Structure formats: structure tokens, C-alpha cells
Coordinates of C-alpha atoms (C1' of nucleotides) in Angstrom, one line a residue:
Chain A
M157 CA 0.0 0.0 0.0
R158 CA 2.8 2.4 0.8
R159 CA 4.1 1.8 -2.8
K160 CA 1.3 4.0 -4.1
E161 CA 3.2 6.9 -2.7
I162 CA 5.9 6.2 -5.1
I163 CA 3.8 6.0 -8.3
R164 CA 1.6 9.0 -7.6
P165 CA 3.8 12.0 -6.9
D166 CA 3.2 13.9 -10.1
L167 CA 0.4 16.4 -9.8
N168 CA 0.1 17.1 -6.1
P169 CA -2.5 19.3 -4.7
N170 CA -1.9 23.0 -4.2
V171 CA -2.2 24.3 -0.7
S172 CA -3.5 27.8 0.1
V173 CA -4.1 29.6 3.3
D174 CA -7.3 31.7 3.8
C175 CA -7.9 34.1 6.6
V176 CA -11.1 35.1 8.4
I177 CA -10.0 38.5 9.8
F178 CA -12.4 39.7 12.5
G179 CA -12.7 43.2 13.7
F180 CA -15.0 45.1 16.0
D181 CA -16.2 48.7 15.6
F182 CA -17.8 49.0 19.0
Q183 CA -21.1 48.1 17.4
Q184 CA -20.9 44.9 15.4
L185 CA -18.5 42.1 14.5
K186 CA -16.8 42.8 11.2
V187 CA -14.9 40.6 8.7
L188 CA -12.4 41.8 6.2
L189 CA -13.2 40.6 2.7
I190 CA -11.6 41.2 -0.7
E191 CA -13.5 42.1 -3.8
R192 CA -12.4 40.2 -6.9
E193 CA -12.2 41.7 -10.4
G194 CA -14.3 40.2 -13.2
D195 CA -17.9 39.4 -14.0
F196 CA -19.9 37.9 -11.2
P197 CA -23.6 37.4 -10.9
D198 CA -23.9 39.4 -7.7
E199 CA -21.8 41.2 -5.2
K200 CA -21.8 38.4 -2.7
S201 CA -20.1 36.0 -5.0
R202 CA -17.3 38.4 -5.9
L203 CA -16.4 38.8 -2.2
A204 CA -13.8 36.4 -0.9
L205 CA -11.7 35.7 2.1
P206 CA -8.1 37.0 1.7
G207 CA -5.7 34.2 1.0
N208 CA -3.0 32.9 -1.3
L209 CA -1.1 29.8 -2.3
I210 CA 1.7 28.9 0.0
Y211 CA 5.2 29.1 -1.3
D212 CA 7.6 26.1 -1.6
D213 CA 9.9 27.4 1.0
E214 CA 7.3 28.4 3.6
N215 CA 5.5 26.5 6.3
L216 CA 1.9 27.2 7.2
N217 CA 2.6 29.8 9.8
M218 CA 4.9 31.8 7.6
A219 CA 2.4 31.7 4.8
V220 CA -0.6 33.0 6.8
N221 CA 1.5 35.6 8.5
R222 CA 2.7 36.8 5.1
V223 CA -0.8 37.0 3.8
L224 CA -1.9 39.0 6.8
K225 CA 1.1 41.3 6.6
E226 CA 0.5 41.9 2.9
L227 CA -3.1 42.7 3.4
T228 CA -3.2 44.7 6.6
G229 CA 0.4 45.8 7.1
L230 CA 0.3 44.2 10.5
D231 CA 2.7 41.8 12.2
N232 CA 2.1 39.6 15.2
I233 CA -1.6 39.6 15.2
F234 CA -3.7 37.0 17.0
L235 CA -4.1 33.9 14.8
K236 CA -5.8 30.5 15.3
Q237 CA -6.2 27.7 12.8
I238 CA -9.7 26.8 11.9
G239 CA -8.8 23.7 9.9
A240 CA -8.2 22.3 6.4
F241 CA -10.9 22.5 3.8
G242 CA -11.6 20.9 0.6
G243 CA -10.4 18.6 -2.0
V244 CA -11.1 17.7 -5.5
D245 CA -14.4 19.3 -5.9
R246 CA -14.2 22.1 -3.4
I247 CA -14.5 24.6 -6.2
S248 CA -17.9 24.0 -7.7
K249 CA -19.2 27.4 -8.5
E250 CA -18.8 28.0 -12.3
T251 CA -17.9 31.7 -11.9
D252 CA -15.1 30.7 -9.5
K253 CA -13.7 28.2 -12.0
E254 CA -13.6 30.9 -14.7
W255 CA -11.9 33.3 -12.4
L256 CA -9.2 30.7 -11.5
R257 CA -8.6 30.0 -15.2
S258 CA -7.8 33.7 -15.6
I259 CA -5.2 33.8 -12.9
R260 CA -3.6 30.5 -12.3
A261 CA -1.3 28.3 -14.4
H262 CA -3.0 25.1 -13.3
P263 CA -6.6 26.1 -12.6
D264 CA -7.9 22.5 -12.4
A265 CA -5.4 21.4 -9.8
R266 CA -7.2 20.7 -6.5
V267 CA -6.6 23.4 -3.9
I268 CA -6.7 22.4 -0.3
T269 CA -6.9 25.4 1.9
V270 CA -5.9 25.8 5.5
A271 CA -8.0 28.4 7.1
Y272 CA -7.2 30.7 10.1
Y273 CA -9.1 33.3 11.9
S274 CA -7.5 36.3 13.3
L275 CA -8.6 39.1 15.6
V276 CA -7.4 42.7 14.9
R277 CA -8.0 46.1 16.2
I278 CA -9.8 47.9 13.4
S279 CA -8.1 51.1 14.3
D280 CA -4.7 49.5 13.7
Y281 CA -5.7 48.4 10.2
L282 CA -4.3 50.7 7.5
P283 CA -6.0 50.0 4.2
A284 CA -3.4 52.2 2.5
A285 CA -0.5 50.0 3.7
S286 CA -1.9 47.0 1.9
S287 CA 0.2 45.7 -1.0
F288 CA -2.8 43.5 -2.2
A289 CA -3.8 44.3 -5.7
V290 CA -7.4 44.1 -4.7
T291 CA -9.7 46.2 -2.6
A292 CA -10.4 45.1 0.9
N293 CA -13.3 46.3 3.1
W294 CA -14.9 45.5 6.4
Y295 CA -18.4 43.9 6.3
N296 CA -20.8 43.1 9.1
V297 CA -20.5 39.4 9.8
D298 CA -24.2 39.0 10.3
E299 CA -25.0 40.4 6.9
I300 CA -22.9 38.0 4.9
K301 CA -25.0 35.3 3.3
D302 CA -22.7 33.9 0.7
L303 CA -19.1 34.2 -0.5
A304 CA -16.9 32.9 -3.2
F305 CA -15.8 29.2 -3.3
D306 CA -16.5 27.6 0.1
H307 CA -15.5 30.7 1.9
Y308 CA -18.9 31.1 3.5
T309 CA -18.6 27.7 5.1
I310 CA -15.1 28.7 6.3
L311 CA -16.5 31.9 7.8
K312 CA -19.3 30.1 9.7
T313 CA -16.9 27.5 11.0
G314 CA -14.4 30.1 12.1
L315 CA -17.2 32.1 13.8
N316 CA -18.4 29.0 15.6
Q317 CA -14.8 28.3 16.8
L318 CA -14.4 31.9 17.9
R319 CA -17.6 31.7 19.9
R320 CA -16.5 28.6 21.7
E321 CA -12.9 29.7 22.3
I322 CA -14.0 33.0 23.7
S323 CA -15.7 31.3 26.6
F324 CA -12.5 29.7 27.6
R325 CA -9.9 32.4 26.9
P326 CA -10.3 36.2 26.9
I327 CA -9.1 36.4 23.3
G328 CA -11.6 39.1 22.5
F329 CA -9.3 41.8 23.9
N330 CA -7.4 41.5 20.6
L331 CA -10.3 43.3 19.0
M332 CA -10.2 46.1 21.5
P333 CA -8.1 49.2 21.9
E334 CA -5.8 49.5 24.8
K335 CA -8.3 51.4 26.9
F336 CA -12.0 50.6 26.7
T337 CA -15.2 51.0 28.8
L338 CA -17.1 48.1 30.3
G339 CA -20.0 48.9 28.0
Q340 CA -17.7 48.6 24.9
L341 CA -16.4 45.3 26.3
Q342 CA -19.9 43.9 26.9
R343 CA -20.9 44.9 23.3
M344 CA -17.8 43.0 22.0
Y345 CA -18.9 39.9 23.8
E346 CA -22.5 40.4 22.6
A347 CA -21.3 40.9 19.0
I348 CA -19.3 37.7 19.0
L349 CA -21.8 35.5 20.9
G350 CA -24.8 36.9 18.9
R351 CA -26.9 37.4 22.0
S352 CA -27.4 40.2 24.5
L353 CA -26.0 40.0 28.0
D354 CA -27.3 41.3 31.3
K355 CA -25.3 44.4 32.3
R356 CA -25.0 43.7 36.0
N357 CA -24.2 40.1 35.7
F358 CA -21.6 40.8 33.0
R359 CA -19.9 43.5 35.2
R360 CA -20.0 41.4 38.3
K361 CA -18.3 38.5 36.6
I362 CA -15.6 40.4 34.7
M363 CA -14.7 42.3 37.9
K364 CA -14.6 39.2 40.0
I365 CA -12.3 37.5 37.5
N366 CA -10.0 40.4 38.1
I367 CA -8.3 40.7 34.7
L368 CA -9.1 44.4 34.2
S369 CA -7.3 47.4 35.7
A370 CA -9.1 50.6 36.1
T371 CA -7.4 53.7 34.6
D372 CA -8.1 57.2 36.0
E373 CA -9.5 58.3 32.6
K374 CA -13.1 58.7 31.6
E375 CA -15.0 59.2 28.4
Y376 CA -15.6 62.9 27.5
D377 CA -17.8 64.7 25.1
V378 CA -20.4 61.9 25.3
P379 CA -24.0 62.8 25.6
H380 CA -24.5 60.7 28.7
K381 CA -22.7 59.9 31.9
P382 CA -19.1 59.3 31.0
A383 CA -17.7 55.8 31.5
Q384 CA -14.5 54.8 33.1
Y385 CA -11.7 53.4 31.0
F386 CA -10.2 50.0 31.8
K387 CA -7.2 48.1 30.5
F388 CA -6.7 44.3 30.1
N389 CA -4.3 43.1 32.9
E390 CA -2.1 40.5 31.2
A391 CA -0.2 39.6 34.4
N392 CA -3.4 38.9 36.4
Y393 CA -4.7 36.8 33.5
K394 CA -1.5 34.7 33.5
S395 CA -1.6 33.9 37.2
L396 CA -5.3 33.1 36.8
V397 CA -4.5 30.6 34.0
E398 CA -2.0 28.9 36.3
T399 CA -4.8 28.1 38.7
G400 CA -6.5 26.2 35.9
F401 CA -9.3 28.8 35.6
D402 CA -10.9 28.8 32.2
N403 CA -14.4 30.0 32.7
F404 CA -15.1 33.1 30.6
S405 CA -18.7 32.3 29.8
F406 CA -21.0 35.3 30.0
Chain B
M34 CA 0.9 39.9 -5.7
R35 CA -1.6 37.4 -7.2
R36 CA 0.8 36.9 -10.1
K37 CA 3.1 34.9 -7.9
E38 CA 0.5 32.2 -8.1
I39 CA 1.4 31.9 -11.8
I40 CA 5.1 31.7 -11.5
R41 CA 5.3 29.2 -8.6
P42 CA 3.2 26.2 -9.4
D43 CA 6.0 23.8 -10.1
L44 CA 6.8 21.9 -6.9
N45 CA 3.8 22.0 -4.8
P46 CA 3.6 20.5 -1.4
N47 CA 2.4 17.0 -0.9
V48 CA -0.6 16.6 1.4
S49 CA -1.1 13.6 3.6
V50 CA -3.7 12.6 6.1
D51 CA -2.7 11.1 9.4
C52 CA -5.1 9.6 11.9
V53 CA -5.1 9.3 15.7
I54 CA -7.3 6.3 16.2
F55 CA -8.5 6.0 19.8
G56 CA -9.9 2.9 21.4
F57 CA -10.9 1.9 24.9
D58 CA -10.4 -1.5 26.5
F59 CA -12.5 -0.8 29.6
Q60 CA -9.3 0.1 31.4
Q61 CA -7.3 2.7 29.5
L62 CA -7.4 4.9 26.5
K63 CA -5.6 3.3 23.6
V64 CA -4.2 4.6 20.3
L65 CA -3.5 2.5 17.2
L66 CA 0.1 3.0 15.9
I67 CA 2.0 1.4 13.1
E68 CA 5.5 0.1 13.3
R69 CA 7.8 1.1 10.5
E70 CA 10.4 -1.2 9.0
G71 CA 14.1 -0.2 9.1
D72 CA 16.8 0.9 11.6
F73 CA 15.6 3.2 14.3
P74 CA 17.4 4.2 17.5
D75 CA 14.6 3.1 19.7
E76 CA 11.1 1.6 19.6
K77 CA 9.3 5.0 20.1
S78 CA 10.7 6.6 17.0
R79 CA 9.7 3.6 14.8
L80 CA 6.1 4.0 15.9
A81 CA 3.9 6.4 13.8
L82 CA 0.4 7.4 13.3
P83 CA -1.3 5.6 10.4
G84 CA -1.5 7.9 7.4
N85 CA -0.9 8.3 3.7
L86 CA -0.5 10.8 0.9
I87 CA -3.8 11.9 -0.6
Y88 CA -4.5 10.9 -4.2
D89 CA -5.1 13.5 -6.9
D90 CA -8.7 12.5 -7.3
E91 CA -9.7 12.5 -3.7
N92 CA -10.8 15.1 -1.3
L93 CA -9.7 15.1 2.4
N94 CA -12.7 13.1 3.6
M95 CA -12.3 10.4 1.0
A96 CA -8.6 10.1 1.8
V97 CA -9.0 9.8 5.6
N98 CA -11.8 7.3 5.2
R99 CA -9.7 5.3 2.8
V100 CA -6.8 5.2 5.2
L101 CA -9.1 4.1 8.0
K102 CA -10.7 1.4 5.9
E103 CA -7.4 0.0 4.7
L104 CA -6.0 -0.1 8.2
T105 CA -9.0 -1.3 10.3
G106 CA -11.4 -2.7 7.7
L107 CA -14.0 -0.3 9.1
D108 CA -16.3 2.1 7.4
N109 CA -18.3 4.9 8.8
I110 CA -16.4 5.4 12.0
F111 CA -16.4 8.6 14.0
L112 CA -13.9 11.1 12.6
K113 CA -13.1 14.7 13.5
Q114 CA -10.4 16.9 12.0
I115 CA -7.7 18.0 14.4
G116 CA -6.1 20.4 11.9
A117 CA -3.3 20.9 9.4
F118 CA 0.3 20.5 10.5
G119 CA 3.6 21.4 9.2
G120 CA 5.5 22.9 6.4
V121 CA 8.9 23.1 5.1
D122 CA 10.8 21.8 8.1
R123 CA 8.2 19.6 9.7
I124 CA 10.4 16.6 9.2
S125 CA 13.5 17.3 11.2
K126 CA 14.4 13.9 12.7
E127 CA 17.3 12.4 10.7
T128 CA 16.0 8.9 10.9
D129 CA 12.7 10.0 9.5
K130 CA 14.4 11.6 6.5
E131 CA 16.3 8.4 5.7
W132 CA 13.1 6.4 5.9
L133 CA 11.3 8.8 3.5
R134 CA 14.2 8.5 1.1
S135 CA 13.7 4.8 1.1
I136 CA 10.0 5.0 0.2
R137 CA 9.2 8.2 -1.7
A138 CA 10.0 9.5 -5.1
H139 CA 10.4 13.1 -3.8
P140 CA 11.6 12.7 -0.2
D141 CA 12.5 16.3 0.2
A142 CA 9.2 17.7 -0.9
R143 CA 7.4 19.4 2.0
V144 CA 4.5 17.3 3.3
I145 CA 1.7 19.1 5.0
T146 CA -0.5 16.7 6.9
V147 CA -4.1 17.0 7.8
A148 CA -4.7 15.1 11.0
Y149 CA -8.0 13.6 12.3
Y150 CA -8.9 11.7 15.3
S151 CA -11.3 8.8 15.3
L152 CA -13.1 6.8 18.0
V153 CA -13.6 3.1 17.4
R154 CA -14.8 0.1 19.3
I155 CA -11.8 -2.0 19.9
S156 CA -13.9 -5.1 19.5
D157 CA -14.9 -4.1 16.0
Y158 CA -11.3 -3.7 14.9
L159 CA -10.0 -6.7 13.0
P160 CA -6.2 -6.6 12.6
A161 CA -6.4 -9.5 10.2
A162 CA -8.6 -7.4 7.8
S163 CA -5.9 -4.8 7.4
S164 CA -4.4 -4.4 4.0
F165 CA -1.6 -2.3 5.4
A166 CA 1.8 -3.7 4.8
V167 CA 2.9 -2.8 8.3
T168 CA 1.9 -4.1 11.7
A169 CA -0.5 -2.1 13.7
N170 CA -1.1 -2.4 17.5
W171 CA -2.9 -0.7 20.3
Y172 CA -0.8 1.3 22.8
N173 CA -1.8 3.0 26.0
V174 CA -2.0 6.6 25.3
D175 CA -0.5 7.7 28.6
E176 CA 2.6 5.6 27.9
I177 CA 3.5 7.2 24.6
K178 CA 6.3 9.7 25.1
D179 CA 7.5 10.2 21.5
L180 CA 6.6 9.2 18.0
A181 CA 8.0 9.6 14.4
F182 CA 8.0 12.9 12.7
D183 CA 5.7 15.4 14.6
H184 CA 3.2 12.7 15.3
Y185 CA 3.6 13.1 19.1
T186 CA 2.5 16.7 18.8
I187 CA -0.4 15.6 16.7
L188 CA -1.4 12.9 19.2
K189 CA -1.3 15.4 22.1
T190 CA -3.3 18.0 20.1
G191 CA -5.9 15.4 19.2
L192 CA -6.2 14.2 22.8
N193 CA -6.7 17.8 24.0
Q194 CA -9.4 18.3 21.4
L195 CA -11.1 15.1 22.4
R196 CA -11.0 16.1 26.0
R197 CA -12.6 19.4 25.2
E198 CA -15.1 18.0 22.7
I199 CA -16.3 15.2 25.1
S200 CA -17.6 17.8 27.6
F201 CA -19.9 19.2 24.9
R202 CA -21.0 16.1 23.0
P203 CA -21.3 12.5 24.1
I204 CA -18.9 11.2 21.4
G205 CA -17.3 8.8 23.8
F206 CA -20.1 6.3 23.1
N207 CA -18.3 5.6 19.8
L208 CA -15.7 3.8 22.0
M209 CA -18.2 1.6 23.8
P210 CA -20.0 -1.5 22.8
E211 CA -23.8 -1.3 22.3
K212 CA -24.4 -2.4 25.9
F213 CA -22.3 -1.2 28.8
T214 CA -22.4 -0.7 32.5
L215 CA -22.3 2.6 34.3
G216 CA -18.9 1.6 35.7
Q217 CA -17.5 1.0 32.3
L218 CA -18.9 4.3 31.1
Q219 CA -17.4 6.2 34.0
R220 CA -14.0 4.5 33.4
M221 CA -14.2 5.7 29.7
Y222 CA -14.7 9.3 30.8
E223 CA -11.9 8.9 33.4
A224 CA -9.6 7.5 30.7
I225 CA -10.2 10.3 28.3
L226 CA -10.2 13.1 30.9
G227 CA -7.2 11.7 32.7
R228 CA -8.7 12.2 36.2
S229 CA -11.0 10.1 38.4
L230 CA -14.6 11.0 38.9
D231 CA -16.9 10.7 41.8
K232 CA -19.2 7.7 41.2
R233 CA -22.4 9.1 42.7
N234 CA -22.0 12.5 41.0
F235 CA -21.3 10.8 37.7
R236 CA -24.3 8.6 38.0
R237 CA -26.6 11.3 39.1
K238 CA -25.7 13.6 36.2
I239 CA -25.7 10.9 33.4
M240 CA -29.1 9.7 34.6
K241 CA -30.5 13.2 34.9
I242 CA -29.4 14.0 31.3
N243 CA -31.5 11.0 30.3
I244 CA -29.5 9.7 27.3
L245 CA -29.3 6.2 28.5
S246 CA -31.8 3.4 28.4
A247 CA -31.7 0.6 30.9
T248 CA -31.8 -2.9 29.4
D249 CA -33.1 -5.9 31.4
E250 CA -29.7 -7.5 31.2
K251 CA -27.0 -7.8 33.9
E252 CA -23.4 -8.8 34.0
Y253 CA -22.9 -12.4 35.0
D254 CA -19.9 -14.5 36.2
V255 CA -18.3 -11.4 37.7
P256 CA -16.9 -11.8 41.2
H257 CA -18.9 -8.9 42.6
K258 CA -22.4 -7.6 42.4
P259 CA -23.4 -7.7 38.8
A260 CA -24.1 -4.4 37.1
Q261 CA -27.0 -3.5 34.9
Y262 CA -26.4 -3.0 31.2
F263 CA -27.4 0.3 29.5
K264 CA -27.6 1.5 26.0
F265 CA -27.0 5.0 24.5
N266 CA -30.4 6.5 23.6
E267 CA -29.8 8.4 20.3
A268 CA -33.3 9.7 20.1
N269 CA -33.3 11.3 23.6
Y270 CA -29.9 12.8 22.8
K271 CA -31.2 14.4 19.6
S272 CA -34.2 16.0 21.4
L273 CA -31.8 17.2 24.1
V274 CA -29.6 18.8 21.5
E275 CA -32.6 20.7 20.1
T276 CA -33.1 22.4 23.4
G277 CA -29.5 23.7 23.1
F278 CA -28.2 21.5 25.9
D279 CA -24.4 20.9 25.5
N280 CA -23.1 20.3 29.1
F281 CA -21.5 16.9 29.3
S282 CA -18.8 17.9 31.8
F283 CA -18.2 15.4 34.6
Chain C
dA90 C1' -32.9 77.4 32.7
dA91 C1' -35.6 73.4 32.2
dT92 C1' -36.4 69.1 30.1
dA93 C1' -35.4 65.1 27.4
dC94 C1' -32.3 61.6 26.1
dT95 C1' -28.7 58.3 26.7
dT96 C1' -25.6 55.3 28.8
dA97 C1' -23.0 54.4 33.4
dG98 C1' -23.2 52.3 37.5
dT99 C1' -25.0 49.5 41.3
dG100 C1' -27.4 44.9 44.9
dT101 C1' -30.4 41.3 46.1
dA102 C1' -33.0 37.1 46.2
dA103 C1' -34.1 32.6 44.1
dT104 C1' -32.5 28.7 41.7
dT105 C1' -29.4 25.6 39.8
dC106 C1' -25.1 23.3 39.7
dG107 C1' -20.9 21.4 41.5
dT108 C1' -18.7 18.9 45.0
dA109 C1' -17.6 16.1 49.0
dC110 C1' -18.6 12.2 51.3
dA111 C1' -20.0 6.3 53.5
dC112 C1' -22.5 2.5 53.8
dT113 C1' -25.2 -1.7 52.1
dT114 C1' -25.8 -5.2 48.4
dT115 C1' -24.6 -9.1 45.5
dC116 C1' -21.8 -12.0 43.4
dA117 C1' -17.4 -15.3 42.9
dA118 C1' -13.5 -17.3 45.0
dA119 C1' -11.0 -19.1 48.7
Chain D
dT293 C1' -18.4 -19.2 56.0
dT294 C1' -15.5 -15.6 55.1
dT295 C1' -13.3 -12.4 52.0
dG296 C1' -12.8 -9.4 48.3
dA297 C1' -14.6 -6.5 44.7
dA298 C1' -17.5 -3.5 42.4
dA299 C1' -22.6 -2.0 42.2
dG300 C1' -25.8 0.9 43.8
dT301 C1' -27.7 4.8 46.6
dG302 C1' -28.8 10.4 49.2
dT303 C1' -27.7 14.5 51.5
dA304 C1' -25.8 18.9 52.7
dC305 C1' -22.9 22.9 51.7
dG306 C1' -21.1 26.4 48.9
dA307 C1' -20.6 28.5 44.4
dA308 C1' -22.4 30.0 40.2
dT309 C1' -26.1 31.5 37.4
dT310 C1' -30.1 34.1 36.5
dA311 C1' -33.6 37.6 36.7
dC312 C1' -34.7 42.1 37.7
dA313 C1' -35.1 48.3 38.3
dC314 C1' -33.6 52.5 39.8
dT315 C1' -30.3 56.7 40.3
dA316 C1' -26.3 59.4 38.3
dA317 C1' -24.0 62.3 35.0
dG318 C1' -23.3 64.0 31.0
dT319 C1' -25.1 66.4 26.1
dA320 C1' -28.7 68.2 23.1
dT321 C1' -33.0 70.6 22.6
dT322 C1' -36.3 74.0 23.6

DNA sequence: AATACTTAGTGTAATTCGTACACTTTCAAA
DNA sequence: TTTGAAAGTGTACGAATTACACTAAGTATT
């Protein structure tokens, strides 16, 4: 059986990385999508996750970090693998096939993609810094109904994993600026979880966990009682982890 | 940037699937490993996860199901993807490189592997039915300290994912025979979670969840009070899922 | 200056869930 | 008859979860 490896090395599958880049604008959960050139039946199907084939001298981490750097100008951003998708008939949409014929040497080769999700501060993202030859924009996650290839499946899978992960680890802080109010933090959790939370219960739990430090700054110029700003306390979180604590469900 | 896709299609990475096949012998959690031929410094490094390159006309699911069928003779067994591993220097152990030179046409090509874990009833596994040209055996998971390539990392990652998943979904029943005692079920949870559980608390919760049906059969010929046999009640579990229930932590 | 609007900020009570803990029963083996 | 081994069973305490409503402090409007 192992001999089959010897007689079938010729046309190996291509491997790409695709990235679900989440952001948060203090209102809704956003995803960064690229708009492809060409004729597409509707806007949805011309939108795709940013991604690219991986180079021969790269490993997976290098490839996904390169794609992110090219697109957002950012290094060292939070990344987690969603998984590998696809195979021989992953690309079934006819317009996608045509598009691939226009840009790839071997358009019929199977492409297996390894997908990641990442969490970025929208304010850090500089569209102008992008070296991507395509336009990229933020879209509300809950308004996306379809995407190119199987990217909608990847988006949904990534969102489900994010929802699960965030109740074990406070990874949502990667979406927030350094200083934030408790109201903003709660809206971030609500945007990711897709449901509203009780303000008092949320505050009691986050303060009890003790991973926030109050600053002496407040909001100003807001047409309501100004809120206090807090920071994420990395050191407190680390010592919390060492106790085995992993309950961040709200 | 997209143009790079055109000028770099020549040596694409190979993609393999590897499988962490878990079993349970009513005492400990087991994993099915293959023993490679050749000279290796010790027994550990000659042991590897079963796996193979994927064919050009297969997708990932077909490939992993094929590998499982070839090795175990079993179809339709529980499978969950762990993720994609590796890249250009995934294979760093010298003995592994030598072994690959002996069996592959392009031993230096990068291999990215997509790993899965599966849960099988040990009693269903028929070693004789295997068409693999290598010997395969069950090993106690907690006695494995190292494996070929990066397979030990894959095993640990898979075990961690299994531990997390089993507290949301009762997937452990895939390891059990149709009829089992509550003691056997508890030992299965203990083997996966790696810690002992309180008998009364375990029983109270599993009975409250109401996903077991009592049979009218009992153990016999056992040197202690014979235990009642239970079955997993799929229908009850399905209606439970519809309520949104997903707390299977013990 | 008064009013309206908006979000910040705060406590309590009821319920459910998690956890710790010990003795009797029933079989086979000695 | 005794011994050993696992089955089977209930209670009490503390922690966590949930539901719920009013006052405070700003800006904007009139």
C-alpha cells in the first residue's frame, strides 16, 4: 500500500491559506473581505476571504503571516487555525472556475486550503498600507449570506470556533483598543456571541475574575454619563491561568 | 501579488492525512500505531500514526476514510479533524528523513498533513482485515512519550481536542459496545479526561441528562455484584440537542 | 434654565449546579 | 463461612447563574 506513494507524486494538490479576519467597531462584529475583479452574478459571489497559495519554502505559519502582513500591514496579530478544507471538488461554482482560469497556471489542480481566523483592532488596520492588488473592506459578519468558493462555510466554521474559544480564553481583547469601557467590552462579547447579556451580571463576573485594571481616565464629550476606561491586565490573567481557571462564559 | 501564483506552481507541497485512532479496552485509552520497517534508534521513534498521501482525485474526507478502511477494515467510523500540521521543516528527525528517502520519489518535498482523530470500538477492529503492509497495534495513550515525525504533537493536540469535545457532546459512546455498565462508562470518561470522577456524582448527572436506556440484562460471572447494562439513547440525545443543551462535563 | 435623552453604574434574592462524602448489596473465589 | 470487589444509593454545603429596576451624569434641545 505504501508503494502507491511512489507511483503518484506527479500532480500534487496546491495548498493555500485563507484568513477570516475579524474586527469590531464597538457596534458589530466585522470581517475583512476582498473584492475580486471580473464578472460575477452578484456582489456576494465576488467577495472572498483574503488568501493565497503557499510558497515552496514556507511553512503554514509563515504563509498565513505573510498573507496578513501583505493585506493589513500588521505583524504579530492573533491567529488561530480553523482547519483544512476541501479537496477535488471544493470549487464547484462556475464563476469561480472561470476566475481561477484567468489567474492560475493550473486552474484545475485541486486546492486544499488551511483556514485561520485572526482578531485585529480595526483602528490598527491601515488599508493604504496594503500591497494587495485588490480592494479590501470591512463587512458586518451577520449580513454576509454567501461568499466565493467555500468561503462562507469557512467563515461560519471560524465564527463558531471563535464563539467557543472566547468562553475559555479572553481572546476578544485582541479586538479592543488598549483602553475601553465596560460597555464597549460587553458589546464586544455580545457581537461575538450573537446574544445580549445582562449588564449587571456581566460586570460582576468580569470584575470578580479580576483581569481588568481601572485607569483614571473617563470618556468625555459623550451625551451621557461618561464611563471609566479599563485596561486588560495580562499579568493577572496569566496567574489566573496557572490556577487552571478557564471559565469566561457570560 | 496574485501573479506569484502563476510563476510558482511547479513543486507543490504534498498533502497527507494522518489519523489518531483512539480505542478503549475498559481500562485505559488506547491509540492505534504502526511500526515502521528499518533501523531506528529506539522503539518509540519507529512508531507512527497511520496515514498516507492523498490521491489526486480524492478530497480530504475520502482520503482519511480510505486510510481508515485500509487499516481497520471499518467504514463509517467517528472522525473529526484535528487540523493541518507542518510545512517546510516539519520533518527534522534524521532517521525520518532516511526512511522517507527509502520509500518516496520526492523525499525532500514538503509534506503538509491534515490530521484527524477517530473513535472506534476496539472489539470491531480486526487486525487481520488490514491491508496495510505494516503491523499495527494498540498502545496505552499515557505511555506514549515520543513518535515519528511530529506525530507526538499531533497525538497530544488530538487528545486535547477530544477532552474538550467530550464535555460538549457524548462522542465517547463511539468507543463503547452497544451495551455497557455505568462503571464502564465512567472509566471511559476517566480514561479520556485523565482524572478520576466521583461515582455518585457521575451517575446522578448521566441519569439526569436522560440519554441512557436501561436494558433488562445484567453482568454475569463477575466476582462482585453484577451491574445492569445500559444503551445509549440516540433519540433522547437528539431532542436534548434541540433544546440547546451541551453540558456533558463530569 | 428646564427638560429630554442616553448610557453608566449599582445589589439582592431565588435557583441551579458542583462537590464532597460512606454504607449496604450481591456476586465469585477461597 | 468468610473475604474481596465492584454495584448501587442520598444529603448537605457552597458556588455560580439568572432575573430584575432604579439613580447618576453627561449632552442636546427648547
